[in-house]
CSV table of C-alpha atoms in Angstrom, one decimal:
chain,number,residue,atom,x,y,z
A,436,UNK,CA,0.4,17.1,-26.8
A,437,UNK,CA,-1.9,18.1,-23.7
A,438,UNK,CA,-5.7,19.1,-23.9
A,439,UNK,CA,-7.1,22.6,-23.3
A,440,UNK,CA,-9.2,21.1,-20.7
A,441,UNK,CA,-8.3,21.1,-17.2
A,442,UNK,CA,-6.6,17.5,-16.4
A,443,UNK,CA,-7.1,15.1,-13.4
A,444,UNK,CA,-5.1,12.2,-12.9
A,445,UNK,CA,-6.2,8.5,-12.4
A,446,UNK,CA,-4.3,6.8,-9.5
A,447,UNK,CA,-1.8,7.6,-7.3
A,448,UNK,CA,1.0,5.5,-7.1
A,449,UNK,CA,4.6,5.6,-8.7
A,450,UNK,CA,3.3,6.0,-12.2
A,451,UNK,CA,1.3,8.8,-12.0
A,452,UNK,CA,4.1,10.5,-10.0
A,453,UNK,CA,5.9,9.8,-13.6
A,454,UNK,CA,2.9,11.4,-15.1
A,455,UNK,CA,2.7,14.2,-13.0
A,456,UNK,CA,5.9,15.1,-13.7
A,457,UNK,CA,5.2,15.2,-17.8
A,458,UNK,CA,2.7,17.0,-17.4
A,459,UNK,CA,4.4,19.9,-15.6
A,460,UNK,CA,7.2,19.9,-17.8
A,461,UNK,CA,4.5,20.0,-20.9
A,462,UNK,CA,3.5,23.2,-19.0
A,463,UNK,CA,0.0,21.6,-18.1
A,464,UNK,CA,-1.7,21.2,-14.7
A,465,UNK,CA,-3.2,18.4,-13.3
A,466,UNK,CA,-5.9,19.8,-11.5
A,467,UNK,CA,-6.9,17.1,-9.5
A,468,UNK,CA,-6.3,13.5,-8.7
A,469,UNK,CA,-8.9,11.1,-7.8
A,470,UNK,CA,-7.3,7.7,-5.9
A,471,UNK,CA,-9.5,5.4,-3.6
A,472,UNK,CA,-6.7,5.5,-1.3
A,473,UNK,CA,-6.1,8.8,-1.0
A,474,UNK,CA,-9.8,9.0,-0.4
A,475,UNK,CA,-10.0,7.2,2.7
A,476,UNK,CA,-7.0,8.7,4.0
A,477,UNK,CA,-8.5,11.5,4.4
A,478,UNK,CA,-5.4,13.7,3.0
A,479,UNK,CA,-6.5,16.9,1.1
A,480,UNK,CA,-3.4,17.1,-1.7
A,481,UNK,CA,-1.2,14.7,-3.0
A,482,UNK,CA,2.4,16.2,-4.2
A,483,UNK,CA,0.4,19.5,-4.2
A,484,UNK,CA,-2.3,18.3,-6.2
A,485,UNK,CA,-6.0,18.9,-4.3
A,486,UNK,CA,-7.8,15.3,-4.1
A,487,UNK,CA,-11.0,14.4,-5.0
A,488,UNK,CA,-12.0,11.4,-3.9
A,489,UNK,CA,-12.2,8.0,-5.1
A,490,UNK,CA,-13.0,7.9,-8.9
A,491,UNK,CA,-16.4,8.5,-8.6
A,492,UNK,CA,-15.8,12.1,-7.6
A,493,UNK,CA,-15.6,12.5,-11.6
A,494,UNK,CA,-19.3,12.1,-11.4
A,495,UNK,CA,-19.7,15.7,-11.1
A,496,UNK,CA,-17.8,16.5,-14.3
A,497,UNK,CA,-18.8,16.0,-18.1
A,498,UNK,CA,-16.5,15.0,-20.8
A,499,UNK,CA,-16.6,18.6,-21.6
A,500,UNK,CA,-15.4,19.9,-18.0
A,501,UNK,CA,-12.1,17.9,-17.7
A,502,UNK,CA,-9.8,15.3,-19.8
A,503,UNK,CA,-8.2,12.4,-17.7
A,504,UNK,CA,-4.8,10.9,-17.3
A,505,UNK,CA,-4.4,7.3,-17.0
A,506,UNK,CA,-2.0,7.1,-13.6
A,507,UNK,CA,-2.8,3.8,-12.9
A,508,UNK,CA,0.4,1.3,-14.0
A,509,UNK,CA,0.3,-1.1,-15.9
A,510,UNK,CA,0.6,-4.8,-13.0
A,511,UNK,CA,0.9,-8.0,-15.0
A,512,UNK,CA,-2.9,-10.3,-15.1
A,513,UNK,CA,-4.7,-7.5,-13.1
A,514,UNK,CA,-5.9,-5.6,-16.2
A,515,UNK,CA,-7.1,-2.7,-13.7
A,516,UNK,CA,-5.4,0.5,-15.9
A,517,UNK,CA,-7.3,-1.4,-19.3
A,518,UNK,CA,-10.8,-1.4,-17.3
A,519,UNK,CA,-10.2,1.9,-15.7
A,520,UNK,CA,-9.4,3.5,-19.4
A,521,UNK,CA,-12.9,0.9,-20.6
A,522,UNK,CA,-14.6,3.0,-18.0
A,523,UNK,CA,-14.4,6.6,-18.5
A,524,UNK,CA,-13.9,6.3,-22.3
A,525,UNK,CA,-16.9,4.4,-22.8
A,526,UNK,CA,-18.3,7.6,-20.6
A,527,UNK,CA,-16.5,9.8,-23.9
A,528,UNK,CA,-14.1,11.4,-21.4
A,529,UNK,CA,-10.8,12.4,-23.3
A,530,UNK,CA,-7.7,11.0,-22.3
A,531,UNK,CA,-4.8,13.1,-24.3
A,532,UNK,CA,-1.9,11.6,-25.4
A,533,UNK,CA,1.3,12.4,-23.3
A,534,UNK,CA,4.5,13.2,-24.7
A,535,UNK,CA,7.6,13.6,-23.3
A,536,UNK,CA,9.9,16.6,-24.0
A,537,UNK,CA,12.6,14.3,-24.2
A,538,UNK,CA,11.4,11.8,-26.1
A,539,UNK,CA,11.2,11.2,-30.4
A,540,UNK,CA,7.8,11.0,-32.1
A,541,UNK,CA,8.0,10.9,-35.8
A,542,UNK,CA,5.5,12.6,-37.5
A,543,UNK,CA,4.5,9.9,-39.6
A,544,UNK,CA,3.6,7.9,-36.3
A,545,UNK,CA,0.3,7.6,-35.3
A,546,UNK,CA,-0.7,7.7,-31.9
A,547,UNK,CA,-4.2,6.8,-29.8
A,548,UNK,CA,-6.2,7.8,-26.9
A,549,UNK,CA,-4.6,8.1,-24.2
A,550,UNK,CA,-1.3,7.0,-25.0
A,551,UNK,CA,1.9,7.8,-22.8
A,552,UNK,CA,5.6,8.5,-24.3
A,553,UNK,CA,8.2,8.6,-21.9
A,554,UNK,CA,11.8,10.5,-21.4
A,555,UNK,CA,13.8,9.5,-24.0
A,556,UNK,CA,11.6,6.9,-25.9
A,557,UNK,CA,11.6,6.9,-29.7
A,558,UNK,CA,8.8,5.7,-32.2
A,559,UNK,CA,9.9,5.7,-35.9
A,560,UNK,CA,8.2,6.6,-38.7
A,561,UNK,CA,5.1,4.7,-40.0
A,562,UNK,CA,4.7,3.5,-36.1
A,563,UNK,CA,1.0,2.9,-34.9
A,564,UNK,CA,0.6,2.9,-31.0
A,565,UNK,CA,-2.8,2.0,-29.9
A,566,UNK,CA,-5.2,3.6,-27.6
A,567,UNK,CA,-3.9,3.5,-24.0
A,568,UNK,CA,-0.7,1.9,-24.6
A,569,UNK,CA,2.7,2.9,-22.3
A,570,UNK,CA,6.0,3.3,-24.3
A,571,UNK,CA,7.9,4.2,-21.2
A,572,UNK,CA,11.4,5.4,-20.2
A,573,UNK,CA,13.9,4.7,-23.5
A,574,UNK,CA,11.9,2.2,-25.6
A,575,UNK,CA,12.4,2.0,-28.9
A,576,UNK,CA,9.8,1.6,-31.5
A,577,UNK,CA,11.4,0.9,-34.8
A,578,UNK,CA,9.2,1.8,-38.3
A,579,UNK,CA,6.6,0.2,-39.3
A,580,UNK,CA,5.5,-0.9,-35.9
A,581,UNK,CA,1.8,-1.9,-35.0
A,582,UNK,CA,1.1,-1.9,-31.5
A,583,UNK,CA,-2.0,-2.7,-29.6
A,584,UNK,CA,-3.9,-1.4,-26.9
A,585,UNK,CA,-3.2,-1.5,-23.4
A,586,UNK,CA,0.2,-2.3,-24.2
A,587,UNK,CA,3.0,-1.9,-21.8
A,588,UNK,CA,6.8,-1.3,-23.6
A,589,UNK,CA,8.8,-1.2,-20.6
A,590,UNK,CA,11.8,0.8,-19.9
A,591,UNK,CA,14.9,0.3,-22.4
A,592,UNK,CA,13.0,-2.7,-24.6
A,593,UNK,CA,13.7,-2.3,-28.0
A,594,UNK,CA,11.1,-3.4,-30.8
A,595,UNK,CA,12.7,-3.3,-34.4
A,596,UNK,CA,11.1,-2.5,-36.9
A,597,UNK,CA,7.9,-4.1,-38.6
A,598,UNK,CA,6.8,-5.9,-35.0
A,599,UNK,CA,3.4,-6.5,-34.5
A,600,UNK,CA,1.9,-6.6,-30.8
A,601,UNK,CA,-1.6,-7.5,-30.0
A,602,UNK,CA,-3.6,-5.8,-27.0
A,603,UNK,CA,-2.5,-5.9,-23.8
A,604,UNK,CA,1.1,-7.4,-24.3
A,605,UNK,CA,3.7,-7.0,-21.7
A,606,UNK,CA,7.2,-6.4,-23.3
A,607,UNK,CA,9.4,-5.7,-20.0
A,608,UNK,CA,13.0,-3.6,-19.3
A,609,UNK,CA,15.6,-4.5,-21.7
A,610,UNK,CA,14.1,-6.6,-24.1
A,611,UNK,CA,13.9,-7.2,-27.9
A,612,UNK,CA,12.1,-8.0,-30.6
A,613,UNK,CA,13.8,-8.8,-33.8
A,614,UNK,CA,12.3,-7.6,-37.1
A,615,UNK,CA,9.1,-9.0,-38.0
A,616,UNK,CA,7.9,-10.7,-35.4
A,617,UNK,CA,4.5,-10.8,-35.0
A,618,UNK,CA,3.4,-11.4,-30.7
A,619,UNK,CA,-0.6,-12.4,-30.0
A,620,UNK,CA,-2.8,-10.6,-27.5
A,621,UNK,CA,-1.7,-10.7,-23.9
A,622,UNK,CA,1.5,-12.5,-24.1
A,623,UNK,CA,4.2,-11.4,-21.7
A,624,UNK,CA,8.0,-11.3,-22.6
A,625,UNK,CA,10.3,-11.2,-19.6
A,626,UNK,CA,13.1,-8.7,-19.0
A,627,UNK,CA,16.2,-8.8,-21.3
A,628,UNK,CA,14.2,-11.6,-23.3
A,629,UNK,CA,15.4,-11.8,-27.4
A,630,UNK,CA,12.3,-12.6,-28.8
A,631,UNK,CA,13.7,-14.7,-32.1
A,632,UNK,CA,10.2,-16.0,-33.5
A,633,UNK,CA,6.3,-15.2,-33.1
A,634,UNK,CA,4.6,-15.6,-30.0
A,635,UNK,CA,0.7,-16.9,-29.9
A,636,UNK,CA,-1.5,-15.3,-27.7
A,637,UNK,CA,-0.9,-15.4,-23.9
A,638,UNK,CA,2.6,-17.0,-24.5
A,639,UNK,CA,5.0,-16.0,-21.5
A,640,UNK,CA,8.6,-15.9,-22.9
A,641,UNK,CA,11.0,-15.4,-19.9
A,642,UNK,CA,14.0,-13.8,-19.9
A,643,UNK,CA,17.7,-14.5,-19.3
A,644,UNK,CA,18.7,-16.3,-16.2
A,645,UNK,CA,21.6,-15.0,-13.9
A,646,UNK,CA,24.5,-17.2,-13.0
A,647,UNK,CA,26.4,-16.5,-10.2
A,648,UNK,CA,29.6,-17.4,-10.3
A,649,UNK,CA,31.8,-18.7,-7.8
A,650,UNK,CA,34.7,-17.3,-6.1
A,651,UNK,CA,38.0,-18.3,-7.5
């Protein structure tokens, strides 16, 4: 699920080299990137894609020109990808959802702006996934889901199904979320967390603790 628009991409670090990689196997090309780091490096391409400049190099474009990709990932309290998104939507540029290939989407599921599915992630039927919201490599979204915006379901965390997350929540690699719970805006849940009962907003549920043990 791509526009007919020519894309640029948002950022420049490791997840928009995930993103880049969707798009060209979705058969789509990211026409530009805009990055303020690559701007004042003065490189001309990035992984063969011309730059622009920093972000306001999208100036020059209407929301009828181009539609955007969100590259920018998703760092815990710095809320940088939601502004950036805030930014250019309020501006009615298009950000398309991405869909993997690899990954399951049932067609009961609804998805928003902007959202990015991932290699191998599932979302089950009756699903909602909010605008600008990362269900990334091997999640699992059980039916009946609602999901917030700016959400970040990291890599192999498992939501069953009827969980409720507010905006912005953090659910990181290898956790879950048992059925029904219900988790408030912003709260973070740590990797390989069970998540047993509801979380209020901004609660930060850490996950299991290693033990090393000794030598015999």
């Amino acid at each position: 699920m791509t526009s007919s628009l020519p894309l640029i991409m948002l950022g420049a670090g490791g997840h928009a080299k995930v993103l880049l990689a969707l798009a060209t196997a979705l058969g789509s090309k990211v026409a530009g990137v805009c990055d303020p780091a690559l701007a004042q490096s003065g490189l001309t391409h990035w992984r063969g894609v011309p730059v622009l400049g920093s972000d306001d190099a999208l100036n020059q474009f209407s929301q009828d020109d181009v539609a955007l990709i969100n590259g920018i990932g998703q760092v815990i309290g710095s809320g940088v990808r939601a502004k950036v998104f805030a930014r250019f939507r309020d501006r009615l540029f298009h950000f398309p959802p991405l869909l993997h290939p690899a990954a399951w989407v049932a067609a009961t599921a609804e998805l928003g702006d902007g959202v990015q599915i991932m290699a191998g992630a599932i979302v089950q039927p009756d699903s909602r996934v909010g605008p600008n919201t990362i269900i990334n490599t091997r999640a699992s979204i059980d039916h009946d889901c609602q999901i917030g915006a700016d959400v970040h379901v990291a890599p192999g965390a498992i939501l069953c199904g009827g969980v409720t997350l507010g905006d912005r929540v953090f659910i990181a690699s290898g956790a879950t979320v048992i059925q029904g719970i219900s988790i408030g805006a912003g709260a973070i849940v740590g990797a390989g967390a069970v998540v047993v009962r509801d979380l209020e907003a901004g609660a930060v549920l850490l996950g299991t603790k290693p033990r090393l043990r000794p030598h015999a």
